[in-house]
Amino acid sequence: MSALSLSSLVKPPRRDDAEELPVSHLGRALTVRGVLDTEGEIRVHGKVLGRINADCLVLDTGGLVEGDIVARDVRVSGRLNGRIFALHVTLDSSADITGRVFHHTLTMAKGARVEGRMPWRPLNYFETLEQLPETRQ
Amino acid sequence: MTMFTRSDKVSETGGGAKPPARDDTPAPAEAKRPQATAQPLSHTAPPPPPKAAASTVSVISKALKITGQLESTEDIQIDGMVDGDVRGVSVTVGGDAKIKGTVYGEEVKLSGTVDGKIEAQRVVLTSTAHMSGDVVHQNIKIEAGAFINGHCRPDFGKPESKALPPPHKPAAAPPEQKRDAVVGAP
């Protein structure tokens, strides 16, 4: 279980593996403090205080993340206090974000609230994400 | 000024027609999503929309590694790796799961590996369980084949064993008092 290699973010997903990997589901009553690291999908309905590395992340309505999200696909319907580094970002109308959204493609619904910048970045930015000062802690 | 009045007029005139238009907008928006995915860069489907009814059980899949604490007032199913403590009501540790830390719960069912401690009212170690560390429980079930390296103590819910020493201290105190009494007597 190595950390998610970000260079793989740009490559097409390995469909076979992606389907094999089951979805992690963090329920409403769950609070996680720390780092979540997966090459699969995470659905957050509860609270995460810390960093999330995933292939695909869904932050559901009622979910709260305080920390950075690094993923290929991110869909936000809940609250985020932190940064997103993702190729494809989807913000639903109930999204409430304080922080920055680094993206390559962005879909944003009417009603989504974003306080902060949403910088566009080229593909190679996400390849070299781990070396960038912005992700250093 | 004319701009304002004009825009007002537009909104007024459009006001009657807008409500149905608003109802219609979600559907086209959803219909447009597949088109958006057809872009060369988005070779992946966007994350599926969240389900309206979120199940209350938390599942940590086998691909997920968590470094830190998990706390829930509901059930947790763990199939991945956790480096830290887990607190839940009913905690199920799957066969591929690895936990380094303490697992607290009312009910803990272990089929995987725990390196640390289990504190729960009811503990079940299945045949594939690998437990390195102590198990504090009230009821325990150990199936044949389960591995345990540690103590099983039926102390769950009881006051800490550290609470026992105090009764000994008063026993040690009387001699001191006697000494004082002896010293004080002459």
PDB file of N, CA and C in Angstrom, chain A residues 1 10-13 15 21-39 41-43 45 56 58 60 72-75 77 88 92 104 123, chain B residues 22 33 36 39 41-74 76 81 87:
ATOM      1  N   MET A   1       0.835  -1.206   0.000  1.00  0.00           N
ATOM      2  CA  MET A   1       0.000   0.000   0.000  1.00  0.00           C
ATOM      3  C   MET A   1       0.865   1.249   0.000  1.00  0.00           C
ATOM      4  N   VAL A  10      -2.812  11.049 -14.206  1.00  0.00           N
ATOM      5  CA  VAL A  10      -3.030  11.534 -15.552  1.00  0.00           C
ATOM      6  C   VAL A  10      -3.326  10.395 -16.505  1.00  0.00           C
ATOM      7  N   LYS A  11      -2.792   9.255 -16.188  1.00  0.00           N
ATOM      8  CA  LYS A  11      -3.016   8.104 -17.065  1.00  0.00           C
ATOM      9  C   LYS A  11      -4.473   7.655 -16.960  1.00  0.00           C
ATOM     10  N   PRO A  12      -4.944   6.987 -18.004  1.00  0.00           N
ATOM     11  CA  PRO A  12      -6.288   6.442 -17.902  1.00  0.00           C
ATOM     12  C   PRO A  12      -6.348   5.446 -16.747  1.00  0.00           C
ATOM     13  N   PRO A  13      -7.453   5.375 -16.079  1.00  0.00           N
ATOM     14  CA  PRO A  13      -7.536   4.460 -14.943  1.00  0.00           C
ATOM     15  C   PRO A  13      -7.515   3.011 -15.416  1.00  0.00           C
ATOM     16  N   ARG A  15      -9.158   0.075 -15.513  1.00  0.00           N
ATOM     17  CA  ARG A  15     -10.572  -0.221 -15.296  1.00  0.00           C
ATOM     18  C   ARG A  15     -10.768  -1.472 -14.438  1.00  0.00           C
ATOM     19  N   LEU A  21     -11.595  -2.632  -6.778  1.00  0.00           N
ATOM     20  CA  LEU A  21     -11.469  -1.952  -5.505  1.00  0.00           C
ATOM     21  C   LEU A  21     -12.840  -1.536  -4.996  1.00  0.00           C
ATOM     22  N   PRO A  22     -13.185  -2.005  -3.835  1.00  0.00           N
ATOM     23  CA  PRO A  22     -14.471  -1.615  -3.298  1.00  0.00           C
ATOM     24  C   PRO A  22     -14.430  -0.185  -2.779  1.00  0.00           C
ATOM     25  N   VAL A  23     -15.614   0.342  -2.635  1.00  0.00           N
ATOM     26  CA  VAL A  23     -15.731   1.732  -2.207  1.00  0.00           C
ATOM     27  C   VAL A  23     -15.637   1.808  -0.684  1.00  0.00           C
ATOM     28  N   SER A  24     -14.849   2.742  -0.216  1.00  0.00           N
ATOM     29  CA  SER A  24     -14.815   2.994   1.221  1.00  0.00           C
ATOM     30  C   SER A  24     -15.894   4.007   1.557  1.00  0.00           C
ATOM     31  N   HIS A  25     -16.548   3.735   2.630  1.00  0.00           N
ATOM     32  CA  HIS A  25     -17.729   4.517   2.972  1.00  0.00           C
ATOM     33  C   HIS A  25     -17.568   5.007   4.400  1.00  0.00           C
ATOM     34  N   LEU A  26     -17.404   6.291   4.573  1.00  0.00           N
ATOM     35  CA  LEU A  26     -17.262   6.817   5.924  1.00  0.00           C
ATOM     36  C   LEU A  26     -18.604   7.383   6.353  1.00  0.00           C
ATOM     37  N   GLY A  27     -19.265   6.686   7.227  1.00  0.00           N
ATOM     38  CA  GLY A  27     -20.639   7.012   7.604  1.00  0.00           C
ATOM     39  C   GLY A  27     -20.753   8.326   8.349  1.00  0.00           C
ATOM     40  N   ARG A  28     -21.996   8.747   8.512  1.00  0.00           N
ATOM     41  CA  ARG A  28     -22.290  10.037   9.096  1.00  0.00           C
ATOM     42  C   ARG A  28     -21.715  10.189  10.503  1.00  0.00           C
ATOM     43  N   ALA A  29     -21.701   9.102  11.238  1.00  0.00           N
ATOM     44  CA  ALA A  29     -21.296   9.184  12.639  1.00  0.00           C
ATOM     45  C   ALA A  29     -19.791   9.004  12.815  1.00  0.00           C
ATOM     46  N   LEU A  30     -19.080   8.841  11.715  1.00  0.00           N
ATOM     47  CA  LEU A  30     -17.661   8.527  11.815  1.00  0.00           C
ATOM     48  C   LEU A  30     -16.799   9.788  11.738  1.00  0.00           C
ATOM     49  N   THR A  31     -15.853   9.860  12.631  1.00  0.00           N
ATOM     50  CA  THR A  31     -14.861  10.930  12.589  1.00  0.00           C
ATOM     51  C   THR A  31     -13.490  10.303  12.436  1.00  0.00           C
ATOM     52  N   VAL A  32     -12.764  10.746  11.440  1.00  0.00           N
ATOM     53  CA  VAL A  32     -11.411  10.235  11.236  1.00  0.00           C
ATOM     54  C   VAL A  32     -10.431  11.384  11.407  1.00  0.00           C
ATOM     55  N   ARG A  33      -9.451  11.174  12.242  1.00  0.00           N
ATOM     56  CA  ARG A  33      -8.365  12.147  12.384  1.00  0.00           C
ATOM     57  C   ARG A  33      -7.110  11.505  11.845  1.00  0.00           C
ATOM     58  N   GLY A  34      -6.579  12.030  10.782  1.00  0.00           N
ATOM     59  CA  GLY A  34      -5.356  11.453  10.259  1.00  0.00           C
ATOM     60  C   GLY A  34      -5.353  11.428   8.751  1.00  0.00           C
ATOM     61  N   VAL A  35      -4.557  10.558   8.211  1.00  0.00           N
ATOM     62  CA  VAL A  35      -4.352  10.515   6.765  1.00  0.00           C
ATOM     63  C   VAL A  35      -5.097   9.322   6.180  1.00  0.00           C
ATOM     64  N   LEU A  36      -5.838   9.561   5.141  1.00  0.00           N
ATOM     65  CA  LEU A  36      -6.501   8.479   4.418  1.00  0.00           C
ATOM     66  C   LEU A  36      -5.804   8.315   3.079  1.00  0.00           C
ATOM     67  N   ASP A  37      -5.449   7.097   2.761  1.00  0.00           N
ATOM     68  CA  ASP A  37      -4.661   6.848   1.575  1.00  0.00           C
ATOM     69  C   ASP A  37      -5.240   5.653   0.834  1.00  0.00           C
ATOM     70  N   THR A  38      -5.714   5.861  -0.374  1.00  0.00           N
ATOM     71  CA  THR A  38      -6.267   4.738  -1.121  1.00  0.00           C
ATOM     72  C   THR A  38      -6.102   4.971  -2.614  1.00  0.00           C
ATOM     73  N   GLU A  39      -6.140   3.889  -3.357  1.00  0.00           N
ATOM     74  CA  GLU A  39      -6.140   4.010  -4.810  1.00  0.00           C
ATOM     75  C   GLU A  39      -7.532   3.785  -5.347  1.00  0.00           C
ATOM     76  N   GLU A  41     -11.955   4.393  -4.293  1.00  0.00           N
ATOM     77  CA  GLU A  41     -12.926   5.464  -4.100  1.00  0.00           C
ATOM     78  C   GLU A  41     -13.274   5.615  -2.619  1.00  0.00           C
ATOM     79  N   ILE A  42     -13.451   6.848  -2.210  1.00  0.00           N
ATOM     80  CA  ILE A  42     -13.898   7.111  -0.843  1.00  0.00           C
ATOM     81  C   ILE A  42     -15.140   7.970  -0.906  1.00  0.00           C
ATOM     82  N   ARG A  43     -16.115   7.621  -0.094  1.00  0.00           N
ATOM     83  CA  ARG A  43     -17.293   8.469   0.062  1.00  0.00           C
ATOM     84  C   ARG A  43     -17.348   8.942   1.500  1.00  0.00           C
ATOM     85  N   HIS A  45     -19.320  10.778   4.323  1.00  0.00           N
ATOM     86  CA  HIS A  45     -20.577  11.345   4.840  1.00  0.00           C
ATOM     87  C   HIS A  45     -20.344  11.943   6.216  1.00  0.00           C
ATOM     88  N   CYS A  56     -10.670   8.637  -6.363  1.00  0.00           N
ATOM     89  CA  CYS A  56     -11.951   9.268  -6.551  1.00  0.00           C
ATOM     90  C   CYS A  56     -12.537   9.566  -5.180  1.00  0.00           C
ATOM     91  N   VAL A  58     -15.801  11.353  -3.045  1.00  0.00           N
ATOM     92  CA  VAL A  58     -17.113  11.986  -3.004  1.00  0.00           C
ATOM     93  C   VAL A  58     -17.320  12.507  -1.596  1.00  0.00           C
ATOM     94  N   ASP A  60     -19.975  13.947   0.529  1.00  0.00           N
ATOM     95  CA  ASP A  60     -21.424  13.976   0.432  1.00  0.00           C
ATOM     96  C   ASP A  60     -22.022  15.121   1.246  1.00  0.00           C
ATOM     97  N   ARG A  72      -7.891  12.219  -8.255  1.00  0.00           N
ATOM     98  CA  ARG A  72      -8.091  12.451  -9.692  1.00  0.00           C
ATOM     99  C   ARG A  72      -9.461  13.087  -9.906  1.00  0.00           C
ATOM    100  N   ASP A  73     -10.461  12.464  -9.335  1.00  0.00           N
ATOM    101  CA  ASP A  73     -11.820  13.000  -9.423  1.00  0.00           C
ATOM    102  C   ASP A  73     -12.304  13.377  -8.046  1.00  0.00           C
ATOM    103  N   VAL A  74     -12.869  14.534  -7.948  1.00  0.00           N
ATOM    104  CA  VAL A  74     -13.449  14.948  -6.669  1.00  0.00           C
ATOM    105  C   VAL A  74     -14.837  15.500  -6.935  1.00  0.00           C
ATOM    106  N   ARG A  75     -15.767  15.045  -6.128  1.00  0.00           N
ATOM    107  CA  ARG A  75     -17.118  15.610  -6.203  1.00  0.00           C
ATOM    108  C   ARG A  75     -17.480  16.092  -4.810  1.00  0.00           C
ATOM    109  N   SER A  77     -20.291  17.774  -2.326  1.00  0.00           N
ATOM    110  CA  SER A  77     -21.641  18.248  -1.991  1.00  0.00           C
ATOM    111  C   SER A  77     -21.691  18.770  -0.564  1.00  0.00           C
ATOM    112  N   HIS A  88     -10.213  16.546 -12.071  1.00  0.00           N
ATOM    113  CA  HIS A  88     -11.616  16.823 -12.377  1.00  0.00           C
ATOM    114  C   HIS A  88     -12.354  17.123 -11.090  1.00  0.00           C
ATOM    115  N   ASP A  92     -21.212  20.470  -6.345  1.00  0.00           N
ATOM    116  CA  ASP A  92     -22.668  20.483  -6.386  1.00  0.00           C
ATOM    117  C   ASP A  92     -23.190  21.747  -5.714  1.00  0.00           C
ATOM    118  N   HIS A 104      -8.015  20.882 -13.116  1.00  0.00           N
ATOM    119  CA  HIS A 104      -7.793  20.970 -14.553  1.00  0.00           C
ATOM    120  C   HIS A 104      -9.133  21.152 -15.261  1.00  0.00           C
ATOM    121  N   LEU A 123      -1.989  19.837 -17.043  1.00  0.00           N
ATOM    122  CA  LEU A 123      -1.917  18.421 -16.657  1.00  0.00           C
ATOM    123  C   LEU A 123      -0.631  18.091 -15.914  1.00  0.00           C
TER     124      LEU A 123
ATOM    125  N   ARG B  22     -36.859  27.137 -14.133  1.00  0.00           N
ATOM    126  CA  ARG B  22     -36.000  26.685 -13.040  1.00  0.00           C
ATOM    127  C   ARG B  22     -36.183  25.204 -12.773  1.00  0.00           C
ATOM    128  N   ARG B  33     -23.950  16.315 -18.502  1.00  0.00           N
ATOM    129  CA  ARG B  33     -22.758  15.709 -17.895  1.00  0.00           C
ATOM    130  C   ARG B  33     -22.052  14.725 -18.810  1.00  0.00           C
ATOM    131  N   ALA B  36     -19.906  16.471 -21.161  1.00  0.00           N
ATOM    132  CA  ALA B  36     -18.700  16.996 -20.547  1.00  0.00           C
ATOM    133  C   ALA B  36     -17.643  15.914 -20.431  1.00  0.00           C
ATOM    134  N   GLN B  39     -15.078  15.014 -23.314  1.00  0.00           N
ATOM    135  CA  GLN B  39     -13.860  15.755 -23.598  1.00  0.00           C
ATOM    136  C   GLN B  39     -12.664  14.807 -23.548  1.00  0.00           C
ATOM    137  N   LEU B  41      -9.831  14.956 -22.239  1.00  0.00           N
ATOM    138  CA  LEU B  41      -9.096  14.814 -20.990  1.00  0.00           C
ATOM    139  C   LEU B  41      -9.840  13.979 -19.974  1.00  0.00           C
ATOM    140  N   SER B  42     -11.140  14.144 -19.966  1.00  0.00           N
ATOM    141  CA  SER B  42     -11.891  13.421 -18.943  1.00  0.00           C
ATOM    142  C   SER B  42     -12.231  12.033 -19.462  1.00  0.00           C
ATOM    143  N   HIS B  43     -11.233  11.202 -19.445  1.00  0.00           N
ATOM    144  CA  HIS B  43     -11.447   9.832 -19.898  1.00  0.00           C
ATOM    145  C   HIS B  43     -12.152   9.025 -18.836  1.00  0.00           C
ATOM    146  N   THR B  44     -12.394   9.660 -17.723  1.00  0.00           N
ATOM    147  CA  THR B  44     -13.072   8.936 -16.656  1.00  0.00           C
ATOM    148  C   THR B  44     -14.432   9.544 -16.439  1.00  0.00           C
ATOM    149  N   ALA B  45     -15.343   8.721 -16.036  1.00  0.00           N
ATOM    150  CA  ALA B  45     -16.652   9.237 -15.676  1.00  0.00           C
ATOM    151  C   ALA B  45     -16.504  10.040 -14.403  1.00  0.00           C
ATOM    152  N   PRO B  46     -17.265  11.096 -14.271  1.00  0.00           N
ATOM    153  CA  PRO B  46     -17.187  11.856 -13.021  1.00  0.00           C
ATOM    154  C   PRO B  46     -17.676  10.991 -11.869  1.00  0.00           C
ATOM    155  N   PRO B  47     -17.273  11.355 -10.665  1.00  0.00           N
ATOM    156  CA  PRO B  47     -17.719  10.557  -9.530  1.00  0.00           C
ATOM    157  C   PRO B  47     -19.233  10.483  -9.527  1.00  0.00           C
ATOM    158  N   PRO B  48     -19.769   9.335  -9.252  1.00  0.00           N
ATOM    159  CA  PRO B  48     -21.224   9.198  -9.266  1.00  0.00           C
ATOM    160  C   PRO B  48     -21.850  10.110  -8.227  1.00  0.00           C
ATOM    161  N   PRO B  49     -23.009  10.618  -8.525  1.00  0.00           N
ATOM    162  CA  PRO B  49     -23.646  11.506  -7.560  1.00  0.00           C
ATOM    163  C   PRO B  49     -23.925  10.780  -6.254  1.00  0.00           C
ATOM    164  N   PRO B  50     -23.787  11.500  -5.161  1.00  0.00           N
ATOM    165  CA  PRO B  50     -23.980  10.847  -3.880  1.00  0.00           C
ATOM    166  C   PRO B  50     -25.396  10.328  -3.725  1.00  0.00           C
ATOM    167  N   LYS B  51     -25.485   9.201  -3.077  1.00  0.00           N
ATOM    168  CA  LYS B  51     -26.814   8.636  -2.852  1.00  0.00           C
ATOM    169  C   LYS B  51     -27.529   9.448  -1.784  1.00  0.00           C
ATOM    170  N   ALA B  52     -28.824   9.547  -1.975  1.00  0.00           N
ATOM    171  CA  ALA B  52     -29.606  10.360  -1.037  1.00  0.00           C
ATOM    172  C   ALA B  52     -29.587   9.733   0.356  1.00  0.00           C
ATOM    173  N   ALA B  53     -29.779   8.438   0.415  1.00  0.00           N
ATOM    174  CA  ALA B  53     -29.823   7.770   1.714  1.00  0.00           C
ATOM    175  C   ALA B  53     -28.452   7.182   2.013  1.00  0.00           C
ATOM    176  N   ALA B  54     -27.716   7.831   2.879  1.00  0.00           N
ATOM    177  CA  ALA B  54     -26.408   7.331   3.244  1.00  0.00           C
ATOM    178  C   ALA B  54     -26.569   6.250   4.312  1.00  0.00           C
ATOM    179  N   SER B  55     -26.000   5.107   4.026  1.00  0.00           N
ATOM    180  CA  SER B  55     -26.105   4.051   5.029  1.00  0.00           C
ATOM    181  C   SER B  55     -25.228   4.435   6.219  1.00  0.00           C
ATOM    182  N   THR B  56     -25.642   3.961   7.360  1.00  0.00           N
ATOM    183  CA  THR B  56     -24.967   4.412   8.573  1.00  0.00           C
ATOM    184  C   THR B  56     -23.707   3.617   8.858  1.00  0.00           C
ATOM    185  N   VAL B  57     -23.566   2.479   8.185  1.00  0.00           N
ATOM    186  CA  VAL B  57     -22.386   1.672   8.458  1.00  0.00           C
ATOM    187  C   VAL B  57     -21.193   2.239   7.695  1.00  0.00           C
ATOM    188  N   SER B  58     -20.081   2.373   8.378  1.00  0.00           N
ATOM    189  CA  SER B  58     -18.870   2.839   7.724  1.00  0.00           C
ATOM    190  C   SER B  58     -18.055   1.650   7.251  1.00  0.00           C
ATOM    191  N   VAL B  59     -17.595   1.728   6.029  1.00  0.00           N
ATOM    192  CA  VAL B  59     -16.791   0.644   5.474  1.00  0.00           C
ATOM    193  C   VAL B  59     -15.426   1.193   5.089  1.00  0.00           C
ATOM    194  N   ILE B  60     -14.406   0.624   5.662  1.00  0.00           N
ATOM    195  CA  ILE B  60     -13.048   0.965   5.263  1.00  0.00           C
ATOM    196  C   ILE B  60     -12.600  -0.167   4.345  1.00  0.00           C
ATOM    197  N   SER B  61     -12.555   0.105   3.058  1.00  0.00           N
ATOM    198  CA  SER B  61     -12.298  -0.966   2.109  1.00  0.00           C
ATOM    199  C   SER B  61     -10.840  -1.408   2.168  1.00  0.00           C
ATOM    200  N   LYS B  62     -10.584  -2.525   1.524  1.00  0.00           N
ATOM    201  CA  LYS B  62      -9.248  -3.125   1.638  1.00  0.00           C
ATOM    202  C   LYS B  62      -8.173  -2.270   0.971  1.00  0.00           C
ATOM    203  N   ALA B  63      -8.598  -1.372   0.095  1.00  0.00           N
ATOM    204  CA  ALA B  63      -7.618  -0.524  -0.588  1.00  0.00           C
ATOM    205  C   ALA B  63      -7.263   0.710   0.217  1.00  0.00           C
ATOM    206  N   LEU B  64      -7.926   0.895   1.346  1.00  0.00           N
ATOM    207  CA  LEU B  64      -7.754   2.146   2.097  1.00  0.00           C
ATOM    208  C   LEU B  64      -6.824   1.951   3.279  1.00  0.00           C
ATOM    209  N   LYS B  65      -5.915   2.890   3.418  1.00  0.00           N
ATOM    210  CA  LYS B  65      -5.034   2.891   4.583  1.00  0.00           C
ATOM    211  C   LYS B  65      -5.274   4.171   5.368  1.00  0.00           C
ATOM    212  N   ILE B  66      -5.514   4.030   6.626  1.00  0.00           N
ATOM    213  CA  ILE B  66      -5.763   5.196   7.464  1.00  0.00           C
ATOM    214  C   ILE B  66      -4.679   5.277   8.531  1.00  0.00           C
ATOM    215  N   THR B  67      -4.057   6.433   8.610  1.00  0.00           N
ATOM    216  CA  THR B  67      -3.099   6.680   9.682  1.00  0.00           C
ATOM    217  C   THR B  67      -3.744   7.697  10.604  1.00  0.00           C
ATOM    218  N   GLY B  68      -4.233   7.234  11.717  1.00  0.00           N
ATOM    219  CA  GLY B  68      -4.907   8.140  12.633  1.00  0.00           C
ATOM    220  C   GLY B  68      -6.058   7.439  13.343  1.00  0.00           C
ATOM    221  N   GLN B  69      -6.880   8.233  13.976  1.00  0.00           N
ATOM    222  CA  GLN B  69      -7.951   7.656  14.785  1.00  0.00           C
ATOM    223  C   GLN B  69      -9.265   7.600  14.022  1.00  0.00           C
ATOM    224  N   LEU B  70     -10.052   6.585  14.333  1.00  0.00           N
ATOM    225  CA  LEU B  70     -11.417   6.511  13.839  1.00  0.00           C
ATOM    226  C   LEU B  70     -12.348   6.505  15.035  1.00  0.00           C
ATOM    227  N   GLU B  71     -13.365   7.316  14.960  1.00  0.00           N
ATOM    228  CA  GLU B  71     -14.345   7.348  16.044  1.00  0.00           C
ATOM    229  C   GLU B  71     -15.724   7.365  15.450  1.00  0.00           C
ATOM    230  N   SER B  72     -16.583   6.490  15.925  1.00  0.00           N
ATOM    231  CA  SER B  72     -17.943   6.483  15.410  1.00  0.00           C
ATOM    232  C   SER B  72     -18.908   6.084  16.510  1.00  0.00           C
ATOM    233  N   THR B  73     -20.107   6.621  16.427  1.00  0.00           N
ATOM    234  CA  THR B  73     -21.146   6.186  17.361  1.00  0.00           C
ATOM    235  C   THR B  73     -22.008   5.116  16.697  1.00  0.00           C
ATOM    236  N   GLU B  74     -21.519   4.616  15.574  1.00  0.00           N
ATOM    237  CA  GLU B  74     -22.243   3.563  14.881  1.00  0.00           C
ATOM    238  C   GLU B  74     -21.261   2.451  14.494  1.00  0.00           C
ATOM    239  N   ILE B  76     -18.731  -0.016  12.437  1.00  0.00           N
ATOM    240  CA  ILE B  76     -17.611   0.161  11.513  1.00  0.00           C
ATOM    241  C   ILE B  76     -17.200  -1.213  10.986  1.00  0.00           C
ATOM    242  N   MET B  81      -6.266  -1.083   6.135  1.00  0.00           N
ATOM    243  CA  MET B  81      -5.241  -0.947   7.168  1.00  0.00           C
ATOM    244  C   MET B  81      -5.504   0.295   8.002  1.00  0.00           C
ATOM    245  N   ARG B  87     -12.657   3.404  17.479  1.00  0.00           N
ATOM    246  CA  ARG B  87     -13.748   3.382  18.449  1.00  0.00           C
ATOM    247  C   ARG B  87     -15.059   3.287  17.713  1.00  0.00           C
TER     248      ARG B  87
END
